[in-house]
XYZ file of C-alpha atoms in Angstrom:
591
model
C -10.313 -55.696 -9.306
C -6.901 -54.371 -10.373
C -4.470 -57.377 -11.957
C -2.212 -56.441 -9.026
C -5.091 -57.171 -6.636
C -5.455 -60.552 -7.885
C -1.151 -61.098 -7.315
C -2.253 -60.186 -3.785
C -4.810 -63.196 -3.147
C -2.118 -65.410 -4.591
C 0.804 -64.163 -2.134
C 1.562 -66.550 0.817
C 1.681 -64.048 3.472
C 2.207 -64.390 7.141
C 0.187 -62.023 9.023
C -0.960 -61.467 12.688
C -3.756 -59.168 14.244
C -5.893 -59.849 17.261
C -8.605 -57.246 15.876
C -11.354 -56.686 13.741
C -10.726 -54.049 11.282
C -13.318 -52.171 8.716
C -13.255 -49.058 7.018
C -13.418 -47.055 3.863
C -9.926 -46.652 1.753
C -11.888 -44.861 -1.795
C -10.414 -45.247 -4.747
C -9.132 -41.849 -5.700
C -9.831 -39.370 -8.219
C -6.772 -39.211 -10.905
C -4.157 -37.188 -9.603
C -4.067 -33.601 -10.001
C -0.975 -32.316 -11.611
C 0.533 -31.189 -7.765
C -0.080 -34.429 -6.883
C 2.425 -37.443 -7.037
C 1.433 -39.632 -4.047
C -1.822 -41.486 -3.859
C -4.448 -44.709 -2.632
C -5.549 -46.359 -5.928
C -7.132 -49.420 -3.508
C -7.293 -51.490 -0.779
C -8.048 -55.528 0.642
C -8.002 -57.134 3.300
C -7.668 -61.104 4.289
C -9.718 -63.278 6.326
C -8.736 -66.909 7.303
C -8.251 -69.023 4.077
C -7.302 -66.547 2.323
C -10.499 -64.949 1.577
C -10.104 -61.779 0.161
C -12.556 -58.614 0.453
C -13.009 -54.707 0.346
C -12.079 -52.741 3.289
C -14.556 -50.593 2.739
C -16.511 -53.598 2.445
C -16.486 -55.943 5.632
C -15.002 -55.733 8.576
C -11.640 -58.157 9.669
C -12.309 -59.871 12.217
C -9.768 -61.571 14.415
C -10.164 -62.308 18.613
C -8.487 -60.228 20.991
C -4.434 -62.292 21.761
C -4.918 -64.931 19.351
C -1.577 -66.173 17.592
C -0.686 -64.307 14.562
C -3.061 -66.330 11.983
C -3.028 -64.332 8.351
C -5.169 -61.197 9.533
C -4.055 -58.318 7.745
C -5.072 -55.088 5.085
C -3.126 -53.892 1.829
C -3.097 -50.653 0.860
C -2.281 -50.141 -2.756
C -0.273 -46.713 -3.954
C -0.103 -44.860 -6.992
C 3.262 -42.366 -8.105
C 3.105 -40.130 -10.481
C 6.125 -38.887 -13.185
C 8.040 -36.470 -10.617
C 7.989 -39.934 -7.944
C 7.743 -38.973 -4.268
C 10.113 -38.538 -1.651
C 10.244 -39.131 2.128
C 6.883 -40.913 2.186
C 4.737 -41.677 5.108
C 1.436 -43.611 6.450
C 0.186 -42.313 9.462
C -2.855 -44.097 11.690
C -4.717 -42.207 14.126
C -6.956 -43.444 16.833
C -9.548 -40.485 17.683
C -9.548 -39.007 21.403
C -13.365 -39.802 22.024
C -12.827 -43.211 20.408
C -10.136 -44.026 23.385
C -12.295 -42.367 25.747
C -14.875 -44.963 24.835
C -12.735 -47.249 24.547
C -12.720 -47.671 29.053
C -8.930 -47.236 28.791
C -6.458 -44.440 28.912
C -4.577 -43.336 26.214
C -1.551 -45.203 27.698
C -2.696 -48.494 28.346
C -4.374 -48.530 25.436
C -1.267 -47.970 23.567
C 0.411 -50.232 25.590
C -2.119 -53.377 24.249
C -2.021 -52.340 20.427
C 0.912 -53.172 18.470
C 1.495 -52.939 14.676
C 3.667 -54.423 11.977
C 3.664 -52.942 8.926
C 6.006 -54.262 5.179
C 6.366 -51.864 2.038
C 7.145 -53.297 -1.297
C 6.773 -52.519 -4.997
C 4.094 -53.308 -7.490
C 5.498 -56.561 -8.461
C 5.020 -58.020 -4.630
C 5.515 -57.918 -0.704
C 7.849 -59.851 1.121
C 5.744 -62.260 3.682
C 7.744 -60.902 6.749
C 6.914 -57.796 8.630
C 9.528 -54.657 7.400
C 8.763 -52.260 10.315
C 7.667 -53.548 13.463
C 9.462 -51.200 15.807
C 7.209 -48.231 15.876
C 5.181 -47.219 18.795
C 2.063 -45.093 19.241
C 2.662 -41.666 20.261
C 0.119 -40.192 22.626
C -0.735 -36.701 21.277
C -2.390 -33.658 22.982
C -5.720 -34.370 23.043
C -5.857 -37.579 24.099
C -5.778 -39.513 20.466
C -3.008 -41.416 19.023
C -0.932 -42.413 16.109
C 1.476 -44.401 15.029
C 3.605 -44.175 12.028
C 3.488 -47.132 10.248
C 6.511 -47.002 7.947
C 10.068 -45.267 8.359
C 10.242 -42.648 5.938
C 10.908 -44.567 2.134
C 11.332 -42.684 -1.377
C 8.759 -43.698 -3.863
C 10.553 -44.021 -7.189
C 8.574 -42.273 -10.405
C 6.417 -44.207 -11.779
C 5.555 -43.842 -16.195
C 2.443 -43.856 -15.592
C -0.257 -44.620 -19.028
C -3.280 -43.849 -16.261
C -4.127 -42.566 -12.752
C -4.708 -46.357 -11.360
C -1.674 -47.859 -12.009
C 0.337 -48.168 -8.807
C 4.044 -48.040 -7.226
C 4.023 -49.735 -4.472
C 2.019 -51.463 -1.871
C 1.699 -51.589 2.359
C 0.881 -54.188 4.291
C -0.720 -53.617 7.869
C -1.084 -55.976 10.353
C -1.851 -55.432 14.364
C -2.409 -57.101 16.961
C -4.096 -56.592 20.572
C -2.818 -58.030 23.903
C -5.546 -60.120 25.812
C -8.192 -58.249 27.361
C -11.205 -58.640 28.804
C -13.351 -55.407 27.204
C -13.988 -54.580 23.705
C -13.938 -51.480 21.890
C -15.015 -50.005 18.941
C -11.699 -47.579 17.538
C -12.448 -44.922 15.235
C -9.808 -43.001 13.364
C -8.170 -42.686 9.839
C -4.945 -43.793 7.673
C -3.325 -40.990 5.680
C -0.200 -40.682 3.069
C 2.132 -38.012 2.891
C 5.313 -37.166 1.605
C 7.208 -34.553 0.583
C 7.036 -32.040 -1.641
C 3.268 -33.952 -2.124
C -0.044 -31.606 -1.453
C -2.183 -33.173 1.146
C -4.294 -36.320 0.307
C -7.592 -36.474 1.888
C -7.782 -39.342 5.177
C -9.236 -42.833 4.681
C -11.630 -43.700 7.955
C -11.165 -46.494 9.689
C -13.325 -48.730 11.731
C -11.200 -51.451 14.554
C -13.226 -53.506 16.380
C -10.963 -54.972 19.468
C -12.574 -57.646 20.436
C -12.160 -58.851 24.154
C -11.525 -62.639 24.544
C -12.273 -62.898 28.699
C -8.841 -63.091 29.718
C -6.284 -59.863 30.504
C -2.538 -59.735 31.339
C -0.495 -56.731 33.186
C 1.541 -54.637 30.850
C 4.369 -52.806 32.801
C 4.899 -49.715 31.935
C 8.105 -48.971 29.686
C 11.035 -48.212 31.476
C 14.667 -46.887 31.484
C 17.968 -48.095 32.819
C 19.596 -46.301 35.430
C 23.292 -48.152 35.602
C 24.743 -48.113 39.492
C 28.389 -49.241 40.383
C 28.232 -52.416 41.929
C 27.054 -52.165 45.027
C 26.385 -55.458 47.715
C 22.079 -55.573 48.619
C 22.529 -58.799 49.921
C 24.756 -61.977 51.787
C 23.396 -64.504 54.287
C 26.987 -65.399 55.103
C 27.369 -61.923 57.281
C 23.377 -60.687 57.918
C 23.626 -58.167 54.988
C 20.416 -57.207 53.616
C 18.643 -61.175 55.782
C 18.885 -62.611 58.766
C 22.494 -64.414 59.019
C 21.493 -68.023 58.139
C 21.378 -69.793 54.690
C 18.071 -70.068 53.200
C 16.757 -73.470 53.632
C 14.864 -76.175 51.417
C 11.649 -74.467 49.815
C 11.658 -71.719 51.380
C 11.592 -67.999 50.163
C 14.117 -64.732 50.790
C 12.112 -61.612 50.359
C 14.893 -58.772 49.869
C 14.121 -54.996 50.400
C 15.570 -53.416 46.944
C 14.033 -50.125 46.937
C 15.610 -47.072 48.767
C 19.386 -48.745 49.033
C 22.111 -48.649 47.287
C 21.391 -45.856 44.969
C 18.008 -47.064 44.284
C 14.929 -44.513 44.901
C 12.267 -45.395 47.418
C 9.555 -44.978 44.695
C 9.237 -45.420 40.787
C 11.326 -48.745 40.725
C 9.985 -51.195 38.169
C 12.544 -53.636 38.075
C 16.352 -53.966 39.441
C 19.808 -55.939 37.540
C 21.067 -58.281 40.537
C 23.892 -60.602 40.210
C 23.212 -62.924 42.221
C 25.919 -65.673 43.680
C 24.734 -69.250 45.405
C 27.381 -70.594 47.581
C 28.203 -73.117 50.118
C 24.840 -75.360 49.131
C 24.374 -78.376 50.358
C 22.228 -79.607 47.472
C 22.013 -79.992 43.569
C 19.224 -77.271 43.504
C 18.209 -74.060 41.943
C 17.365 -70.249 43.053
C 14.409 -68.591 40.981
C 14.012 -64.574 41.583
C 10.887 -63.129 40.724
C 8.465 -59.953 41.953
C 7.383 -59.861 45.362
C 3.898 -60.824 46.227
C 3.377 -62.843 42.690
C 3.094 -66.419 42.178
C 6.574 -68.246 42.296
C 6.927 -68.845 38.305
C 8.493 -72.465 36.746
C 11.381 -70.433 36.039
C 14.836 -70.404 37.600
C 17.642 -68.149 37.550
C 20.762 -70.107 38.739
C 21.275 -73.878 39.094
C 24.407 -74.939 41.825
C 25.510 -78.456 43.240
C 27.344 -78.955 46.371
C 30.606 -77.316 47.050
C 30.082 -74.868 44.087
C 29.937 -71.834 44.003
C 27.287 -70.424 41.038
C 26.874 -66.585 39.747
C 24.208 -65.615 37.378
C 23.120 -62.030 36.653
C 19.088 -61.754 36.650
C 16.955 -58.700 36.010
C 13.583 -58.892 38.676
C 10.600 -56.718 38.350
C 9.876 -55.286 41.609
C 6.617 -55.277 43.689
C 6.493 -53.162 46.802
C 10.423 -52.207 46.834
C 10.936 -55.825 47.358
C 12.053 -58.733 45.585
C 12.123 -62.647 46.152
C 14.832 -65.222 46.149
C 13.783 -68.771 46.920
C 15.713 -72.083 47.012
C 14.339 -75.273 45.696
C 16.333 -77.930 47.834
C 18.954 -78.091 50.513
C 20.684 -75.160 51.982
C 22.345 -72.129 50.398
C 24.064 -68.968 51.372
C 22.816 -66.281 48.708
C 24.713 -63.185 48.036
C 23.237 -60.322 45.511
C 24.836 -57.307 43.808
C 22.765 -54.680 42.001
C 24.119 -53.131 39.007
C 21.473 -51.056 37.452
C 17.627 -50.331 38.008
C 14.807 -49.557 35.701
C 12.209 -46.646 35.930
C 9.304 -46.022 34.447
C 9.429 -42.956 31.743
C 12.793 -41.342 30.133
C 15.092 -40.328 33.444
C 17.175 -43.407 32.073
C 19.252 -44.449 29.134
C 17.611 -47.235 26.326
C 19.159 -50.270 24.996
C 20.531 -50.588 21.544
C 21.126 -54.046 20.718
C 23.897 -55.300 17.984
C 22.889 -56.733 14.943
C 25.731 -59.490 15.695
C 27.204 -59.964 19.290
C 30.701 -59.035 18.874
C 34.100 -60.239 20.926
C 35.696 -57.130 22.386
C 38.277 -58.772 24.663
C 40.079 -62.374 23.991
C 43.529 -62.014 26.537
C 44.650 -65.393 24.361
C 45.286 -63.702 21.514
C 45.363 -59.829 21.912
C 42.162 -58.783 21.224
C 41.707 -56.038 23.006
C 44.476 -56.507 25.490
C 47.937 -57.520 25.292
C 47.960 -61.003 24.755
C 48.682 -62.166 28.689
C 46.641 -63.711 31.381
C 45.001 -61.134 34.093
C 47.430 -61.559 37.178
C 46.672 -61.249 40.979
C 44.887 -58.141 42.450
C 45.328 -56.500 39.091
C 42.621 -54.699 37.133
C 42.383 -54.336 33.215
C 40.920 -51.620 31.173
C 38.549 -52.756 28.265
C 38.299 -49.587 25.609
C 34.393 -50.847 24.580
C 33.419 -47.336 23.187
C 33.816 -46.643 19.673
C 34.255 -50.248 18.915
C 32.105 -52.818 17.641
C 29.416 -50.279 16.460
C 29.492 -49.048 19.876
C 29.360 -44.988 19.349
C 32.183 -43.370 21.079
C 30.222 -40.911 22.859
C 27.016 -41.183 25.304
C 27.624 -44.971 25.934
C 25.818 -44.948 29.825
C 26.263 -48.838 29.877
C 27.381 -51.860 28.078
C 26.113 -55.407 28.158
C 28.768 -57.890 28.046
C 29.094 -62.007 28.261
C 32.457 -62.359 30.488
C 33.959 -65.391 30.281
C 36.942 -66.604 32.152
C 39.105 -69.352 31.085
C 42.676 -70.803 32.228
C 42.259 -69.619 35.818
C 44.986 -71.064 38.079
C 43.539 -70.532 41.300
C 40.022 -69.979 42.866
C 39.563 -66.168 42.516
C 36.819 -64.038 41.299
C 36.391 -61.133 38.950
C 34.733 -57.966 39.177
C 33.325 -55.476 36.363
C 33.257 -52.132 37.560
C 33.060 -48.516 35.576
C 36.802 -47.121 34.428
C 38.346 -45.256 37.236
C 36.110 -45.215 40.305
C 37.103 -47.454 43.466
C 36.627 -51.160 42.990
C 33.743 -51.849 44.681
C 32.971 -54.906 47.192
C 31.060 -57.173 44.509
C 32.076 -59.865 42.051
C 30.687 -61.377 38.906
C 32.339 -64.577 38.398
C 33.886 -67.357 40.288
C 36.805 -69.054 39.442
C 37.972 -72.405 39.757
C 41.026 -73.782 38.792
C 41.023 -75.229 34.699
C 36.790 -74.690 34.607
C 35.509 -71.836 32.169
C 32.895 -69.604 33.521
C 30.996 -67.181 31.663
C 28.430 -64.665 32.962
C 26.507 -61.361 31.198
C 27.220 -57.959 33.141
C 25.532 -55.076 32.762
C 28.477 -52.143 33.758
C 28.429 -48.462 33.482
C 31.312 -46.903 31.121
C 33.539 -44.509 32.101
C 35.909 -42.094 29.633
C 34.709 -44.880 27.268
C 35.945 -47.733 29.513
C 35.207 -50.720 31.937
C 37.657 -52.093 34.394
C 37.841 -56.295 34.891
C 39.579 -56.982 37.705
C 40.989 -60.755 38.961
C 41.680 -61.484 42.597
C 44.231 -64.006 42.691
C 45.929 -66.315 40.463
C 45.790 -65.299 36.824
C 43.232 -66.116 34.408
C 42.536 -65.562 30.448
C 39.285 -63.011 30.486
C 36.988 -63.009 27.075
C 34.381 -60.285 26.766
C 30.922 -60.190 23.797
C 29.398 -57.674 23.451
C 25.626 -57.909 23.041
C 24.263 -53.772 22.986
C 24.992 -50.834 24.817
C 22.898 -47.866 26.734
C 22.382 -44.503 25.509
C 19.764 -41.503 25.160
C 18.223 -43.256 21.895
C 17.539 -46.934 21.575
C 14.814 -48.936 22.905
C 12.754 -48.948 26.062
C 12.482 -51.853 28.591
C 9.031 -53.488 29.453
C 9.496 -56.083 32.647
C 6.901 -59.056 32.382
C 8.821 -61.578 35.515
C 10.415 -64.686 34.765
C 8.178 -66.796 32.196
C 9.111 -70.494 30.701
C 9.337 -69.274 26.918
C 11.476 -72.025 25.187
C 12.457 -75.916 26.732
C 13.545 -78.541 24.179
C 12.836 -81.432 26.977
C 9.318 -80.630 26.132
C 8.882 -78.513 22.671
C 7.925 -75.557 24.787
C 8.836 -72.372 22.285
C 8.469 -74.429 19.219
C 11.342 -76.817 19.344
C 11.450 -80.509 20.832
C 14.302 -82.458 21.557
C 18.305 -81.835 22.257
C 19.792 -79.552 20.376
C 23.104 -80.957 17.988
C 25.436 -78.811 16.677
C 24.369 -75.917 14.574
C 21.445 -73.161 14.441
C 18.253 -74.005 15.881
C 15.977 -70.854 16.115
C 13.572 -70.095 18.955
C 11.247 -67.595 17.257
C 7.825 -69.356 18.316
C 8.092 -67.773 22.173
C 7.377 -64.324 20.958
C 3.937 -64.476 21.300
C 1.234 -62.404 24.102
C 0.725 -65.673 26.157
C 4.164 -65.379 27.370
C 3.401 -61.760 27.930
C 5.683 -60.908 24.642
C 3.772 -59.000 21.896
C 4.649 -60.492 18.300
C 5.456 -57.310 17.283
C 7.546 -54.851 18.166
C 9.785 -56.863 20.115
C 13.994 -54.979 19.673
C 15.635 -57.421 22.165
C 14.581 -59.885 24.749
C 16.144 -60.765 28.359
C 16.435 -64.104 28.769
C 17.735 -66.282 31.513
C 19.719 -69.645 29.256
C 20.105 -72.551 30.990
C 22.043 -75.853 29.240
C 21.179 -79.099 30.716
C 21.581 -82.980 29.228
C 25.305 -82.655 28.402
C 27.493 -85.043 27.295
C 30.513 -83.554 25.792
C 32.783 -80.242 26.553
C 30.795 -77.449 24.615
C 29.177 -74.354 24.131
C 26.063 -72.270 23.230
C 25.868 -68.751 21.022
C 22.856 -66.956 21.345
C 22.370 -64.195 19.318
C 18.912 -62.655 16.939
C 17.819 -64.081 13.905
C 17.731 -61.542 10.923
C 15.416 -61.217 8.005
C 18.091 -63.796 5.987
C 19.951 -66.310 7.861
C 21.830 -64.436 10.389
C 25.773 -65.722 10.256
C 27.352 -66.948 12.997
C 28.980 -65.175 15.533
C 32.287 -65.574 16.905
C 31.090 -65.397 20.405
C 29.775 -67.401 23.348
C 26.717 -67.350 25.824
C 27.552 -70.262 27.651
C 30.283 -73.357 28.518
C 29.785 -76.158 29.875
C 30.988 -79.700 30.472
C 29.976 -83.326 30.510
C 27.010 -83.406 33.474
C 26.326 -80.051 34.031
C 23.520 -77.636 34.380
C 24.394 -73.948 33.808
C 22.627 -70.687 33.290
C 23.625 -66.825 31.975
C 21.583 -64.223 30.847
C 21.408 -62.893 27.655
C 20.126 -59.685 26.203
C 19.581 -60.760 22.334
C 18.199 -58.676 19.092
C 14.832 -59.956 18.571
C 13.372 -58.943 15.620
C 12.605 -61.493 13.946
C 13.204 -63.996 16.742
C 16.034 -65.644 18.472
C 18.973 -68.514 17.765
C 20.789 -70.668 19.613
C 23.580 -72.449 18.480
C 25.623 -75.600 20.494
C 28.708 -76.498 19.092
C 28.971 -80.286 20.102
C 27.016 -83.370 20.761
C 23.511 -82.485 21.863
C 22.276 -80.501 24.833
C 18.731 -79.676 26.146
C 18.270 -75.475 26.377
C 15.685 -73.711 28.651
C 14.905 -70.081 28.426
C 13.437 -67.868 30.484
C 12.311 -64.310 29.569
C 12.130 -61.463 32.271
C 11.182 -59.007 29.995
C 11.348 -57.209 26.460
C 12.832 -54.250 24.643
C 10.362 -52.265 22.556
C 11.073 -48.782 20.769
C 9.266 -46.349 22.568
């Protein structure tokens, strides 16, 4: 065993896999003198840190179990002329996935991987590249790149063994209920490099009994706002509120813009109003179990907006009410498709503010006034490109309002539709996320009566390139009232990160995971406040100068939020404590 290989048993690592792995990674013969880029050796890790051959024993880890240390190294030499634009590549052979009792899809759909590159002198413990997916090829295998392309530096090298660098590999399954035995191989390349021979490889996924639904990934198709739904005048329901636990099933499908067929999951915003009750309104697929999730939480004599994305089942989707009587209203902005007819999110490294009417940001520095629209420049700004921007998602937040109005976000230039977002009440802040298609590089906020001070974050933006969308239904992932997620007890001012609810029991691979809708919702407050959500980085992420949510002494109030996920999520109040409840409707994934 190599010096180097011992510095590997030592490293604390965090690792994750829900598979057993064996195979053969030979050392090499030395390099011949066309040849720059090679394996010089390889381990794996069992629980406690026991260390053995690849070639040796197999890894053996049960189908959706948490990520627990399971992981190989692969250990690579450079020689004097270093290598450029190097790659790892893992294949899974055809017949192996024909074996395996699943398609190529859904087989690619259960597998994820995480893989971390370092030097000879050590490997960070977090995953470096966890955003690849497996691309199907021709014949029915498939592989999946393991590492963006990465220069090997040259390497003065006294003998053929002494290495460069070093990969670690880690993947994990979603829960299933068959096993399979994968065959394939694991092969460098680079540039300018003659071919290296393949390593075989031997994965043994490992069914545990238990299986969960993996949507296909899907793309956004961004609508103008357009009105599905509102008890108060029979649109889209019978004219009546919907009463005490009882359930609204609304026809989605084939309205408004949205195709008949091939609908996976629809962006409503949807508004309670006139309730009679302090209650709540959860969405969620048609046909499925009603989830312990909600989407919007209302007293009586308010008036409550939230914007919620729904898989859909059957064209349909279902509102219900928890307590009392409500009239619902619901205004679809957007609809995802299976495939690539639609656009993929992109979301910031750092929510950014785009619009603050108090100050000038964005807009002259002047309150929004009475049946008056303004036009919010978001492409080119904020990392936003300035070209091929389909859709932006933003956190709009009005403040200062001097009358009961509402406002509307719309695309630049088209007619203002017959929807709203917020609702306005006189000296109360309001925020709410939007998802709105961009026109000449442009939205349009527009304020009904009164004036109010408008604030806009942005959070990511829609384009040809950026991640796809995989819709898993309203799930509990995070509650501080009862250490769901990882965290237990009110949150006081400052960070407190959420990354434990990335895991496959809330349907949420641990890998692989761009962004992540979630539904927020604030409860147990005692002073005037708010909350920033926004993704944790590889360091500690700083601070943004935005806002997810406001609320006040007694309330209970929910937005969405569409954060960067990599390497989890934060949340941030600013004052006194508050309880915080999140709810994830689905995940971005590169794709």
């Amino acid at each position: 065993m190599h010096k180097s290989m011992k510095r590997w048993k030592a490293a604390a690592v965090i690792g994750a896999g829900t598979m057993a792995i064996a195979g053969a990674l030979p050392l090499q013969a030395a390099a011949a003198a066309d040849q720059t880029l090679y394996l010089t050796d390889s381990q794996c890790d069992q629980p406690w840190n026991n260390w053995f051959k690849w070639a040796e024993q197999p890894l053996q880890v049960p189908a959706g179990a948490a990520p627990s240390g399971a992981m190989c190294r692969v250990a690579i030499s450079v020689g004097p002329q270093g290598a450029k634009n190097a790659r790892l590549n893992l294949t899974i052979s055809a017949q192996s996935v024909t074996e395996s009792g699943y398609s190529p899809h859904e087989l690619a759909k259960r597998l994820v991987i995480a893989s971390c590159f370092g030097d000879a002198s050590g490997i960070t413990a977090i995953p470096c590249h966890d955003g690849g997916h497996w691309s199907v090829n021709d014949d029915g295998s498939l592989t999946w790149d393991l590492i963006a392309p990465m220069d090997f530096p040259s390497a003065d090298v006294a003998g053929w063994e002494q290495r460069a660098g070093q990969v670690d590999i880690r993947i994990s399954g979603a829960p299933s209920t068959k096993s399979a035995l994968l065959r394939g191989r694991i092969q460098f390349s680079a540039d300018g490099v003659a071919e290296q021979p393949a390593s075989t490889i031997l994965i043994n996924y490992t069914g545990n009994g238990a299986d969960i639904d993996i949507a296909d990934a899907s793309t956004l198709v961004p609508l103008t706002p357009t009105r599905l739904l509102d008890t108060r005048d029979g649109t889209g329901a019978a004219r009546a509120k919907v009463g005490p636990d009882s359930t609204l099933t609304l026809q989605v499908a084939g309205r408004a813009g949205v195709p008949a067929e091939g609908v996976s999951a629809v962006v409503l915003n949807i508004t309670a109003t006139n309730p009679t009750g302090d209650s709540y309104v959860t969405a969620y697929p048609h046909g499925r179990s009603r989830p312990s999730a909600s989407s919007l939480n209302f007293a009586p004599g308010k008036t409550v907006p939230n914007q919620v994305v729904v898989p859909v089942v059957d064209g349909k989707v279902n509102l219900y009410n928890h307590v009392g009587s409500v009239d619902l209203i619901a205004d679809i902005s957007g609809y995802y498709t299976p495939g690539t007819a639609g656009s993929r999110y992109t979301a910031l490294a750092t929510p950014s503010r785009l619009l603050d009417t108090r100050n000038g940001t964005g807009a002259p520095r002047a309150k929004v006034g009475p049946d008056s629209a303004l036009a919010l420049q978001v492409a080119g700004r904020a990392d936003v490109p300035a070209e091929g921007v389909s859709a932006v998602i933003l956190n709009v937040t009005a403040t200062n309002p001097t009358d009961e109005s509402y406002v509307t976000a719309y695309p630049h230039g088209v007619r203002r539709p017959t929807a709203s977002n917020l609702n306005l009440t006189p000296r109360k802040t309001v925020p709410n996320q939007v998802v709105v298609p961009v026109v000449d590089g442009k939205v349009d906020l527009y304020n009904h009566v009164g004036s109010t001070d408008l604030i806009a974050d942005i959070s990511g933006y829609y384009s040809a390139t950026g991640s796809v969308f995989v819709p898993t239904g309203p799930t509990r992932v995070y509650d501080t009232r009862n250490g769901i997620g990882g965290s237990f007890g009110e949150i006081g001012p400052g960070h407190q990160g959420g990354p434990g609810f990335i895991l496959w029991s809330n349907g949420l691979p641990p890998y692989g995971v761009t962004a992540v809708a979630l539904n927020v919702t604030v409860t147990d407050v005692h002073t005037s406040s708010f909350l920033t959500v926004f993704g944790r980085g590889l360091a500690e992420s700083p601070e943004p100068a935005t806002s997810t949510l406001n609320y006040d002494p007694g309330d209970t109030v929910a937005n969405a939020a569409t954060p960067r996920a990599n390497y989890g999520v934060n949340f941030t109040n600013h004052q006194n404590y508050v309880s915080v409840i999140a709810d994830a409707a689905g995940y971005f994934t590169a794709g």
